[in-house]
Amino acid sequence: MDAVIASLPQYWDGFLRTLYLSVISGIIALLVGTLLAAMRVSPVAALRGFSMFYVEVARNTPLTIIFFFAAIVLPRLGVRFEQFEVAAIIALSSYTAAFIAEAVRSGVNSVPVGQAEAARSVGMTFTQVLGFIVLPQAVRTVIPPLINILIALVKNSSVAGAFFVLELFGYGRQLSNDYGNQVLWILLGVAFFYLLITVPLGLLAHFVERKVAIAR
Amino acid sequence: MTTQASGDALVSLNGVNKHYGQLHVLKDINLQVQKGEVVVVIGPSGSGKSTLCRAINRLETIDDGDIAIDGKKLPEEGKDLAHLRADVGMVFQSFNLFAHKTILENVTLGPIKVKKVAKGTADKEAMALLERVGVGHQAPKLPAQLSGGQQQRVAIARALAMKPKVMLFDEPTSALDPEMINEVLDVMIQLAKEGMTMIVVTHEMGFARKAADRVVFMADGQIVEDATPEEFFTNPKSTRAKDFLSKLLTH
């Protein structure tokens, strides 16, 4: 217990880095995932094909391997970055985007096709139909699964700890070495800080789910 | 009589064919609709009449033949198609009002986003249209709060707000309770009187008699007869049409 209290500055630093990785990767993944979903339902066959290929590859590959590519293979191909955080963000967002694309796509499919037909009939272009009519109605069904994906993203960010990034899990490993006799407490401390992010997200999901239920 | 190609037709279909897999749903369709004409398309279910209607603004693609609106061939996809659709009003069987938008927004969205009309102007024109179809006081409500008949009249107003050259109606009263059918038909009859070019797929023979200039009878993906309502209802030529009409009259 006293090891946890003595290490609070490290915990705090790790917590902030985990939060930073999650927020940045989450935003990028949301943008890229929505774009991939839009491509998946677009009238252009090549875009549909690319989106499908990307999603299938990214979500069926273990995250550790994607991290390995981002942190070790990319630099050898000449992509240089100052910090390993960048590699972690690339890996996390490209992996999570695939799941977000699937969630958004199923939300788009939950909107009756007549809505899009009516919008096309008044002369809207594909992007207008999606932006003004379909996505606003898809949001309701998509938010609960999206929050689940974001919770998974926060936990997945721990893989970065194995790739030279000192976030919560990275500090956890370091501290476990420093306080070999108090490993259990150290790890409980790590778990507690993860819960500090994921539990509020879960509560938010419950709240949104209730709101959606009322709106129907 | 009216099936031969004519250069100045507002809507013109020439040699249109469509298959759904093995099923040949549109067989060599030729149809010309002049400006101001009201054409009612009738026929048994599965005869291809809805597909025909939807093909005219390319909600259904066709395999061969060509469709032209006001002399312009229907573009494949993209911006050109969107522009052309803006000139073709469409009313669906299931209304398809935008569920997350108010009645007023349903009518103004097209003019504002597609035609870039200023919001104030669009609101004013939309209110006038909603008054005209008798649902002006419903403007701030959501579609789900209206009856089917009211929703369908809003859908007509939404299509009219784009100032279309031609209006397509795909079984506009088939999803309505009997007592609501007339309030929608009245609006359509009024439109026909004002000179709107209309193509109406319907089972409402009363409407066909009252408002149509021509009746097109379809069966098994073909246009079997194309005549005035008077001719068609009193003296149908094909046995297929006679059969269809006799079934209607006995009920």
CSV table of C-alpha atoms in Angstrom, one decimal:
chain,number,residue,atom,x,y,z
A,1,MET,CA,0.0,0.0,0.0
A,2,ASP,CA,2.8,2.5,1.0
A,3,ALA,CA,4.5,1.6,-2.3
A,4,VAL,CA,1.4,2.9,-4.2
A,5,ILE,CA,1.3,6.1,-2.1
A,6,ALA,CA,5.1,6.6,-2.6
A,7,SER,CA,4.7,6.1,-6.3
A,8,LEU,CA,1.7,8.5,-6.8
A,9,PRO,CA,3.7,10.9,-9.0
A,10,GLN,CA,4.5,8.0,-11.4
A,11,TYR,CA,0.9,6.8,-11.4
A,12,TRP,CA,-0.3,10.3,-12.2
A,13,ASP,CA,2.2,10.7,-15.0
A,14,GLY,CA,1.2,7.3,-16.4
A,15,PHE,CA,-2.5,8.1,-16.0
A,16,LEU,CA,-2.2,11.3,-18.0
A,17,ARG,CA,-0.2,9.5,-20.7
A,18,THR,CA,-2.9,6.8,-20.9
A,19,LEU,CA,-5.6,9.4,-21.1
A,20,TYR,CA,-3.6,11.3,-23.8
A,21,LEU,CA,-3.1,8.2,-25.9
A,22,SER,CA,-6.8,7.2,-25.5
A,23,VAL,CA,-8.2,10.6,-26.3
A,24,ILE,CA,-6.1,11.3,-29.4
A,25,SER,CA,-6.4,7.8,-30.8
A,26,GLY,CA,-10.2,7.9,-30.0
A,27,ILE,CA,-10.7,11.1,-31.9
A,28,ILE,CA,-8.6,9.9,-34.9
A,29,ALA,CA,-10.4,6.5,-34.9
A,30,LEU,CA,-13.8,8.1,-34.8
A,31,LEU,CA,-13.0,10.3,-37.8
A,32,VAL,CA,-11.3,7.5,-39.8
A,33,GLY,CA,-13.9,5.0,-38.8
A,34,THR,CA,-16.8,7.2,-39.9
A,35,LEU,CA,-15.0,7.9,-43.2
A,36,LEU,CA,-14.5,4.1,-43.7
A,37,ALA,CA,-18.2,3.5,-43.0
A,38,ALA,CA,-19.1,6.2,-45.5
A,39,MET,CA,-16.9,4.5,-48.1
A,40,ARG,CA,-18.4,1.2,-47.3
A,41,VAL,CA,-21.9,2.5,-48.3
A,42,SER,CA,-20.8,4.7,-51.2
A,43,PRO,CA,-21.8,4.1,-54.8
A,44,VAL,CA,-18.2,3.7,-55.8
A,45,ALA,CA,-17.2,0.1,-55.9
A,46,ALA,CA,-13.5,0.7,-55.4
A,47,LEU,CA,-14.1,2.7,-52.2
A,48,ARG,CA,-16.4,0.0,-50.9
A,49,GLY,CA,-13.8,-2.6,-51.7
A,50,PHE,CA,-11.0,-0.7,-50.0
A,51,SER,CA,-13.0,-0.1,-46.9
A,52,MET,CA,-14.1,-3.7,-46.6
A,53,PHE,CA,-10.4,-4.9,-47.1
A,54,TYR,CA,-9.1,-2.5,-44.5
A,55,VAL,CA,-11.7,-3.3,-41.9
A,56,GLU,CA,-11.3,-7.1,-42.3
A,57,VAL,CA,-7.5,-6.9,-42.1
A,58,ALA,CA,-7.3,-4.4,-39.2
A,59,ARG,CA,-9.9,-6.0,-36.9
A,60,ASN,CA,-8.7,-9.5,-37.5
A,61,THR,CA,-5.0,-8.9,-36.7
A,62,PRO,CA,-3.8,-9.0,-33.1
A,63,LEU,CA,-3.2,-5.6,-31.7
A,64,THR,CA,0.3,-6.5,-30.6
A,65,ILE,CA,1.3,-7.2,-34.2
A,66,ILE,CA,-0.1,-3.9,-35.4
A,67,PHE,CA,1.9,-2.2,-32.6
A,68,PHE,CA,5.0,-4.1,-33.8
A,69,PHE,CA,4.4,-2.8,-37.3
A,70,ALA,CA,3.9,0.8,-36.2
A,71,ALA,CA,6.8,0.9,-33.7
A,72,ILE,CA,9.4,-1.3,-35.5
A,73,VAL,CA,8.6,-1.8,-39.1
A,74,LEU,CA,7.4,1.7,-40.0
A,75,PRO,CA,10.7,3.3,-38.8
A,76,ARG,CA,12.7,0.8,-41.0
A,77,LEU,CA,10.6,1.9,-44.0
A,78,GLY,CA,11.7,5.4,-43.4
A,79,VAL,CA,8.8,6.8,-41.3
A,80,ARG,CA,10.6,8.5,-38.4
A,81,PHE,CA,9.0,9.9,-35.3
A,82,GLU,CA,10.5,11.6,-32.3
A,83,GLN,CA,8.5,9.6,-29.7
A,84,PHE,CA,7.1,6.1,-29.5
A,85,GLU,CA,3.8,7.7,-28.5
A,86,VAL,CA,3.3,8.5,-32.2
A,87,ALA,CA,3.7,4.8,-33.1
A,88,ALA,CA,1.2,3.9,-30.3
A,89,ILE,CA,-1.3,6.4,-31.6
A,90,ILE,CA,-0.9,5.1,-35.2
A,91,ALA,CA,-1.4,1.5,-34.0
A,92,LEU,CA,-4.3,2.2,-31.6
A,93,SER,CA,-6.3,4.5,-34.0
A,94,SER,CA,-5.8,2.3,-37.1
A,95,TYR,CA,-6.9,-0.8,-35.1
A,96,THR,CA,-9.9,0.9,-33.4
A,97,ALA,CA,-11.0,2.7,-36.6
A,98,ALA,CA,-12.0,-0.7,-38.1
A,99,PHE,CA,-14.3,-1.5,-35.2
A,100,ILE,CA,-15.8,2.0,-35.3
A,101,ALA,CA,-16.4,1.6,-39.0
A,102,GLU,CA,-18.4,-1.6,-38.4
A,103,ALA,CA,-20.4,0.0,-35.6
A,104,VAL,CA,-21.3,3.1,-37.8
A,105,ARG,CA,-22.1,0.9,-40.7
A,106,SER,CA,-24.6,-1.2,-38.7
A,107,GLY,CA,-26.1,2.1,-37.5
A,108,VAL,CA,-26.4,3.4,-41.1
A,109,ASN,CA,-28.1,0.1,-42.0
A,110,SER,CA,-30.6,0.6,-39.1
A,111,VAL,CA,-32.0,3.7,-40.8
A,112,PRO,CA,-34.8,2.7,-43.1
A,113,VAL,CA,-33.7,2.8,-46.7
A,114,GLY,CA,-36.7,5.0,-47.6
A,115,GLN,CA,-35.1,7.9,-45.7
A,116,ALA,CA,-32.1,7.9,-48.1
A,117,GLU,CA,-34.4,7.4,-51.1
A,118,ALA,CA,-36.5,10.4,-50.1
A,119,ALA,CA,-33.4,12.5,-49.6
A,120,ARG,CA,-31.9,11.5,-52.9
A,121,SER,CA,-35.3,12.3,-54.5
A,122,VAL,CA,-35.1,16.0,-53.4
A,123,GLY,CA,-31.7,16.2,-55.2
A,124,MET,CA,-29.3,15.7,-52.3
A,125,THR,CA,-25.8,14.4,-53.2
A,126,PHE,CA,-24.4,11.3,-51.5
A,127,THR,CA,-22.5,13.3,-48.9
A,128,GLN,CA,-25.6,15.4,-48.1
A,129,VAL,CA,-27.8,12.3,-47.8
A,130,LEU,CA,-25.3,10.8,-45.4
A,131,GLY,CA,-24.6,14.0,-43.4
A,132,PHE,CA,-28.1,15.5,-43.1
A,133,ILE,CA,-30.4,12.5,-43.1
A,134,VAL,CA,-28.7,9.1,-42.4
A,135,LEU,CA,-25.9,9.7,-39.9
A,136,PRO,CA,-28.0,12.0,-37.6
A,137,GLN,CA,-30.5,9.2,-37.3
A,138,ALA,CA,-27.8,6.5,-37.1
A,139,VAL,CA,-26.2,8.2,-34.1
A,140,ARG,CA,-28.9,7.0,-31.7
A,141,THR,CA,-28.2,3.3,-32.4
A,142,VAL,CA,-24.5,3.8,-32.7
A,143,ILE,CA,-23.5,5.6,-29.5
A,144,PRO,CA,-23.8,2.6,-27.1
A,145,PRO,CA,-21.6,0.3,-29.2
A,146,LEU,CA,-19.2,3.2,-29.8
A,147,ILE,CA,-18.7,3.7,-26.1
A,148,ASN,CA,-17.9,0.0,-25.7
A,149,ILE,CA,-15.3,0.3,-28.4
A,150,LEU,CA,-13.8,3.4,-26.7
A,151,ILE,CA,-13.6,1.5,-23.4
A,152,ALA,CA,-11.8,-1.3,-25.2
A,153,LEU,CA,-9.5,1.3,-26.7
A,154,VAL,CA,-8.5,2.6,-23.2
A,155,LYS,CA,-7.6,-0.9,-22.1
A,156,ASN,CA,-5.9,-1.7,-25.3
A,157,SER,CA,-3.6,1.3,-24.8
A,158,SER,CA,-1.8,-0.8,-22.2
A,159,VAL,CA,-0.1,-2.6,-25.1
A,160,ALA,CA,1.9,0.6,-25.6
A,161,GLY,CA,3.6,-0.1,-22.3
A,162,ALA,CA,5.4,-3.0,-24.0
A,163,PHE,CA,6.6,-0.7,-26.8
A,164,PHE,CA,8.6,1.8,-24.9
A,165,VAL,CA,5.8,4.1,-23.9
A,166,LEU,CA,5.6,4.9,-20.2
A,167,GLU,CA,1.9,5.0,-19.7
A,168,LEU,CA,0.0,3.4,-16.8
A,169,PHE,CA,0.9,-0.2,-17.7
A,170,GLY,CA,4.5,0.8,-18.5
A,171,TYR,CA,4.9,2.4,-15.1
A,172,GLY,CA,3.2,-0.7,-13.6
A,173,ARG,CA,5.9,-3.0,-14.9
A,174,GLN,CA,8.6,-0.6,-13.8
A,175,LEU,CA,7.2,-0.2,-10.3
A,176,SER,CA,6.7,-4.0,-10.0
A,177,ASN,CA,10.4,-4.4,-10.5
A,178,ASP,CA,11.2,-1.6,-7.9
A,179,TYR,CA,8.8,-3.0,-5.3
A,180,GLY,CA,9.1,-6.8,-5.8
A,181,ASN,CA,7.4,-7.5,-2.5
A,182,GLN,CA,4.3,-5.4,-3.2
A,183,VAL,CA,3.5,-6.4,-6.8
A,184,LEU,CA,-0.2,-7.1,-5.9
A,185,TRP,CA,-0.7,-3.6,-4.5
A,186,ILE,CA,1.2,-2.0,-7.4
A,187,LEU,CA,-1.0,-3.7,-10.0
A,188,LEU,CA,-4.2,-3.0,-8.1
A,189,GLY,CA,-3.1,0.7,-8.2
A,190,VAL,CA,-2.7,0.4,-12.0
A,191,ALA,CA,-6.1,-1.2,-12.3
A,192,PHE,CA,-7.7,1.6,-10.2
A,193,PHE,CA,-6.4,4.3,-12.5
A,194,TYR,CA,-7.7,2.5,-15.6
A,195,LEU,CA,-11.1,2.3,-13.8
A,196,LEU,CA,-11.0,6.0,-13.3
A,197,ILE,CA,-11.3,6.4,-17.1
A,198,THR,CA,-13.4,3.3,-18.1
A,199,VAL,CA,-16.1,3.4,-15.3
A,200,PRO,CA,-17.2,7.0,-16.2
A,201,LEU,CA,-17.4,5.9,-19.9
A,202,GLY,CA,-19.6,3.0,-18.9
A,203,LEU,CA,-21.9,5.3,-16.9
A,204,LEU,CA,-22.1,7.5,-19.9
A,205,ALA,CA,-23.1,4.6,-22.0
A,206,HIS,CA,-25.9,3.7,-19.5
A,207,PHE,CA,-27.1,7.4,-19.5
A,208,VAL,CA,-27.1,7.6,-23.3
A,209,GLU,CA,-28.9,4.3,-23.6
A,210,ARG,CA,-31.7,5.5,-21.3
A,211,LYS,CA,-32.0,8.8,-23.2
A,212,VAL,CA,-32.3,6.9,-26.5
A,213,ALA,CA,-34.9,4.7,-25.0
A,214,ILE,CA,-37.0,7.7,-24.1
A,215,ALA,CA,-36.6,9.4,-27.5
A,216,ARG,CA,-38.0,6.4,-29.4
B,1,MET,CA,-51.2,6.2,-80.3
B,2,THR,CA,-49.0,8.1,-77.8
B,3,THR,CA,-46.3,5.6,-77.6
B,4,GLN,CA,-44.3,6.8,-80.6
B,5,ALA,CA,-41.2,8.9,-79.8
B,6,SER,CA,-41.8,12.6,-79.8
B,7,GLY,CA,-39.0,15.1,-79.4
B,8,ASP,CA,-40.6,17.5,-76.9
B,9,ALA,CA,-42.0,15.0,-74.4
B,10,LEU,CA,-41.2,16.0,-70.8
B,11,VAL,CA,-40.6,12.4,-69.7
B,12,SER,CA,-39.6,9.9,-72.3
B,13,LEU,CA,-38.8,6.2,-71.9
B,14,ASN,CA,-37.5,4.3,-74.9
B,15,GLY,CA,-36.9,0.6,-75.0
B,16,VAL,CA,-36.4,0.3,-71.3
B,17,ASN,CA,-35.6,-3.2,-69.9
B,18,LYS,CA,-34.9,-4.3,-66.4
B,19,HIS,CA,-34.2,-7.7,-64.9
B,20,TYR,CA,-34.1,-8.8,-61.3
B,21,GLY,CA,-32.0,-11.9,-61.8
B,22,GLN,CA,-34.2,-14.2,-63.9
B,23,LEU,CA,-37.2,-12.0,-63.5
B,24,HIS,CA,-37.8,-9.7,-66.5
B,25,VAL,CA,-39.6,-6.8,-64.6
B,26,LEU,CA,-39.7,-4.2,-67.4
B,27,LYS,CA,-40.1,-5.4,-70.9
B,28,ASP,CA,-39.3,-2.9,-73.7
B,29,ILE,CA,-41.1,0.0,-72.1
B,30,ASN,CA,-41.9,3.0,-74.4
B,31,LEU,CA,-43.7,5.9,-72.8
B,32,GLN,CA,-43.9,9.6,-73.5
B,33,VAL,CA,-45.4,12.0,-71.1
B,34,GLN,CA,-46.1,15.6,-72.4
B,35,LYS,CA,-45.9,18.7,-70.2
B,36,GLY,CA,-49.1,19.1,-68.2
B,37,GLU,CA,-50.2,15.6,-68.7
B,38,VAL,CA,-51.5,13.4,-65.9
B,39,VAL,CA,-50.7,9.7,-66.6
B,40,VAL,CA,-52.1,7.1,-64.3
B,41,VAL,CA,-50.4,3.7,-64.3
B,42,ILE,CA,-52.5,0.8,-63.1
B,43,GLY,CA,-52.1,-2.9,-63.1
B,44,PRO,CA,-52.0,-6.0,-60.9
B,45,SER,CA,-49.3,-6.3,-58.2
B,46,GLY,CA,-46.0,-7.4,-59.5
B,47,SER,CA,-46.7,-5.9,-63.0
B,48,GLY,CA,-43.7,-3.6,-62.7
B,49,LYS,CA,-45.5,-0.4,-62.3
B,50,SER,CA,-43.7,0.7,-59.2
B,51,THR,CA,-40.4,-0.2,-60.7
B,52,LEU,CA,-41.2,1.9,-63.7
B,53,CYS,CA,-42.0,4.9,-61.5
B,54,ARG,CA,-38.8,4.5,-59.5
B,55,ALA,CA,-36.7,4.1,-62.6
B,56,ILE,CA,-37.8,7.5,-63.8
B,57,ASN,CA,-35.7,9.2,-61.1
B,58,ARG,CA,-33.2,6.4,-61.1
B,59,LEU,CA,-34.0,4.9,-57.7
B,60,GLU,CA,-34.0,1.8,-59.8
B,61,THR,CA,-31.3,1.3,-62.4
B,62,ILE,CA,-32.3,-0.1,-65.8
B,63,ASP,CA,-30.4,-2.6,-67.9
B,64,ASP,CA,-30.9,-1.0,-71.3
B,65,GLY,CA,-33.0,1.6,-73.2
B,66,ASP,CA,-33.0,5.2,-72.1
B,67,ILE,CA,-35.0,7.6,-70.0
B,68,ALA,CA,-34.9,11.3,-70.6
B,69,ILE,CA,-36.4,14.2,-68.5
B,70,ASP,CA,-37.1,17.4,-70.4
B,71,GLY,CA,-34.8,16.2,-73.2
B,72,LYS,CA,-31.9,15.4,-70.9
B,73,LYS,CA,-30.8,11.8,-70.5
B,74,LEU,CA,-30.7,10.4,-67.0
B,75,PRO,CA,-27.1,10.6,-65.8
B,76,GLU,CA,-25.4,7.6,-64.3
B,77,GLU,CA,-24.5,8.8,-60.8
B,78,GLY,CA,-23.1,11.8,-58.9
B,79,LYS,CA,-23.9,15.5,-59.0
B,80,ASP,CA,-25.6,15.5,-62.4
B,81,LEU,CA,-28.1,12.9,-61.3
B,82,ALA,CA,-28.7,14.8,-58.1
B,83,HIS,CA,-29.4,18.0,-60.1
B,84,LEU,CA,-31.9,16.1,-62.3
B,85,ARG,CA,-33.6,14.5,-59.4
B,86,ALA,CA,-34.2,18.0,-57.9
B,87,ASP,CA,-36.5,18.6,-60.9
B,88,VAL,CA,-38.5,15.4,-60.3
B,89,GLY,CA,-40.7,15.3,-57.3
B,90,MET,CA,-41.3,11.9,-55.7
B,91,VAL,CA,-44.0,10.8,-53.4
B,92,PHE,CA,-43.6,7.3,-51.8
B,93,GLN,CA,-46.1,4.8,-50.5
B,94,SER,CA,-44.6,4.9,-47.1
B,95,PHE,CA,-44.3,8.8,-47.0
B,96,ASN,CA,-40.6,8.6,-45.9
B,97,LEU,CA,-40.6,11.9,-44.1
B,98,PHE,CA,-37.3,12.7,-42.5
B,99,ALA,CA,-38.0,11.2,-39.0
B,100,HIS,CA,-35.6,13.5,-37.1
B,101,LYS,CA,-36.8,16.7,-38.7
B,102,THR,CA,-39.9,18.8,-38.0
B,103,ILE,CA,-42.6,19.1,-40.6
B,104,LEU,CA,-41.4,22.5,-41.6
B,105,GLU,CA,-37.8,21.4,-41.9
B,106,ASN,CA,-38.9,18.4,-44.0
B,107,VAL,CA,-40.2,20.9,-46.5
B,108,THR,CA,-37.4,23.4,-46.3
B,109,LEU,CA,-34.4,21.1,-46.3
B,110,GLY,CA,-34.3,20.5,-50.0
B,111,PRO,CA,-34.6,24.1,-51.1
B,112,ILE,CA,-32.0,25.2,-48.5
B,113,LYS,CA,-29.4,22.5,-49.0
B,114,VAL,CA,-29.9,21.7,-52.7
B,115,LYS,CA,-31.1,25.0,-54.2
B,116,LYS,CA,-29.3,27.2,-51.7
B,117,VAL,CA,-32.5,29.2,-51.1
B,118,ALA,CA,-32.2,31.6,-48.1
B,119,LYS,CA,-33.8,30.1,-44.9
B,120,GLY,CA,-36.3,33.0,-44.5
B,121,THR,CA,-37.6,32.6,-48.1
B,122,ALA,CA,-37.6,28.8,-47.8
B,123,ASP,CA,-39.6,29.0,-44.5
B,124,LYS,CA,-42.2,31.3,-46.1
B,125,GLU,CA,-42.6,29.2,-49.2
B,126,ALA,CA,-42.8,26.0,-47.1
B,127,MET,CA,-45.5,27.5,-44.9
B,128,ALA,CA,-47.5,28.5,-47.9
B,129,LEU,CA,-47.3,25.0,-49.3
B,130,LEU,CA,-48.2,23.4,-46.0
B,131,GLU,CA,-51.2,25.7,-45.8
B,132,ARG,CA,-52.2,24.7,-49.3
B,133,VAL,CA,-52.2,20.9,-48.4
B,134,GLY,CA,-54.0,21.7,-45.1
B,135,VAL,CA,-51.3,21.0,-42.5
B,136,GLY,CA,-50.0,24.5,-41.8
B,137,HIS,CA,-50.7,24.3,-38.1
B,138,GLN,CA,-48.6,21.1,-37.8
B,139,ALA,CA,-45.4,22.8,-38.9
B,140,PRO,CA,-43.4,22.5,-35.6
B,141,LYS,CA,-44.3,18.8,-35.0
B,142,LEU,CA,-42.3,15.7,-35.8
B,143,PRO,CA,-43.6,13.3,-38.6
B,144,ALA,CA,-44.5,10.6,-36.1
B,145,GLN,CA,-47.0,12.9,-34.4
B,146,LEU,CA,-49.1,13.2,-37.6
B,147,SER,CA,-51.6,10.8,-39.1
B,148,GLY,CA,-50.7,8.9,-42.3
B,149,GLY,CA,-52.9,11.2,-44.4
B,150,GLN,CA,-51.3,14.3,-43.0
B,151,GLN,CA,-47.8,12.8,-43.4
B,152,GLN,CA,-48.5,12.0,-47.1
B,153,ARG,CA,-49.7,15.6,-47.7
B,154,VAL,CA,-46.5,16.9,-46.1
B,155,ALA,CA,-44.6,14.6,-48.4
B,156,ILE,CA,-46.4,16.2,-51.4
B,157,ALA,CA,-45.5,19.6,-50.1
B,158,ARG,CA,-41.9,18.6,-49.6
B,159,ALA,CA,-41.7,17.5,-53.3
B,160,LEU,CA,-43.5,20.6,-54.5
B,161,ALA,CA,-41.0,22.9,-52.6
B,162,MET,CA,-38.4,21.9,-55.1
B,163,LYS,CA,-40.6,23.3,-57.9
B,164,PRO,CA,-40.4,20.1,-59.9
B,165,LYS,CA,-41.1,19.8,-63.6
B,166,VAL,CA,-42.8,16.5,-63.0
B,167,MET,CA,-44.2,14.7,-60.0
B,168,LEU,CA,-44.0,10.9,-59.5
B,169,PHE,CA,-46.5,9.2,-57.2
B,170,ASP,CA,-45.7,5.6,-56.2
B,171,GLU,CA,-48.9,4.2,-54.8
B,172,PRO,CA,-49.4,7.3,-52.6
B,173,THR,CA,-52.6,6.0,-50.9
B,174,SER,CA,-51.8,2.3,-50.5
B,175,ALA,CA,-50.5,2.6,-46.9
B,176,LEU,CA,-53.4,4.8,-45.8
B,177,ASP,CA,-56.5,4.1,-43.8
B,178,PRO,CA,-59.6,4.4,-46.0
B,179,GLU,CA,-60.9,7.6,-44.4
B,180,MET,CA,-57.6,9.3,-45.1
B,181,ILE,CA,-57.3,8.4,-48.8
B,182,ASN,CA,-59.5,11.2,-50.0
B,183,GLU,CA,-57.7,14.0,-48.2
B,184,VAL,CA,-54.6,12.9,-50.2
B,185,LEU,CA,-56.4,12.4,-53.5
B,186,ASP,CA,-58.0,15.8,-53.1
B,187,VAL,CA,-54.6,17.4,-53.0
B,188,MET,CA,-53.5,15.4,-56.0
B,189,ILE,CA,-56.6,16.3,-58.0
B,190,GLN,CA,-56.0,20.0,-57.2
B,191,LEU,CA,-52.4,19.6,-58.4
B,192,ALA,CA,-53.6,18.0,-61.7
B,193,LYS,CA,-56.1,20.8,-62.3
B,194,GLU,CA,-53.3,23.4,-61.8
B,195,GLY,CA,-51.4,21.8,-64.7
B,196,MET,CA,-48.7,19.8,-62.9
B,197,THR,CA,-47.2,17.0,-65.0
B,198,MET,CA,-47.9,13.8,-63.0
B,199,ILE,CA,-47.2,10.1,-63.3
B,200,VAL,CA,-49.3,8.3,-60.7
B,201,VAL,CA,-49.0,4.6,-59.9
B,202,THR,CA,-52.2,3.8,-58.0
B,203,HIS,CA,-55.1,1.4,-57.3
B,204,GLU,CA,-57.5,4.3,-57.0
B,205,MET,CA,-59.7,4.0,-60.1
B,206,GLY,CA,-61.8,7.0,-59.0
B,207,PHE,CA,-58.7,9.2,-59.2
B,208,ALA,CA,-57.9,7.8,-62.7
B,209,ARG,CA,-61.4,8.6,-63.9
B,210,LYS,CA,-61.4,12.0,-62.4
B,211,ALA,CA,-58.0,13.4,-63.0
B,212,ALA,CA,-56.1,11.3,-65.6
B,213,ASP,CA,-55.5,12.4,-69.2
B,214,ARG,CA,-54.2,8.9,-70.0
B,215,VAL,CA,-54.4,5.5,-68.3
B,216,VAL,CA,-51.5,3.1,-68.8
B,217,PHE,CA,-52.3,-0.5,-68.0
B,218,MET,CA,-49.3,-2.7,-67.2
B,219,ALA,CA,-49.2,-6.4,-66.8
B,220,ASP,CA,-46.1,-8.7,-66.5
B,221,GLY,CA,-43.7,-5.9,-67.1
B,222,GLN,CA,-45.3,-4.7,-70.3
B,223,ILE,CA,-47.5,-1.8,-71.2
B,224,VAL,CA,-50.6,-3.6,-72.4
B,225,GLU,CA,-52.8,-0.6,-73.0
B,226,ASP,CA,-52.4,3.2,-73.2
B,227,ALA,CA,-55.7,5.0,-73.6
B,228,THR,CA,-57.9,7.8,-72.2
B,229,PRO,CA,-59.7,6.9,-69.0
B,230,GLU,CA,-63.0,6.9,-70.8
B,231,GLU,CA,-61.8,4.4,-73.4
B,232,PHE,CA,-60.0,2.2,-70.9
B,233,PHE,CA,-62.8,1.9,-68.4
B,234,THR,CA,-65.7,1.5,-70.8
B,235,ASN,CA,-64.0,-0.4,-73.6
B,236,PRO,CA,-60.7,-2.1,-72.7
B,237,LYS,CA,-59.2,-3.8,-75.7
B,238,SER,CA,-57.0,-6.5,-74.2
B,239,THR,CA,-58.3,-9.6,-72.3
B,240,ARG,CA,-55.7,-8.9,-69.6
B,241,ALA,CA,-57.3,-5.5,-68.9
B,242,LYS,CA,-60.8,-6.8,-69.1
B,243,ASP,CA,-59.9,-9.5,-66.6
B,244,PHE,CA,-58.3,-6.9,-64.3
B,245,LEU,CA,-61.2,-4.5,-64.4
B,246,SER,CA,-63.8,-7.3,-63.9
B,247,LYS,CA,-62.1,-8.3,-60.7
B,248,LEU,CA,-62.2,-4.8,-59.5
B,249,LEU,CA,-65.9,-4.3,-60.2
B,250,THR,CA,-67.1,-7.4,-58.5
B,251,HIS,CA,-65.8,-6.2,-55.2
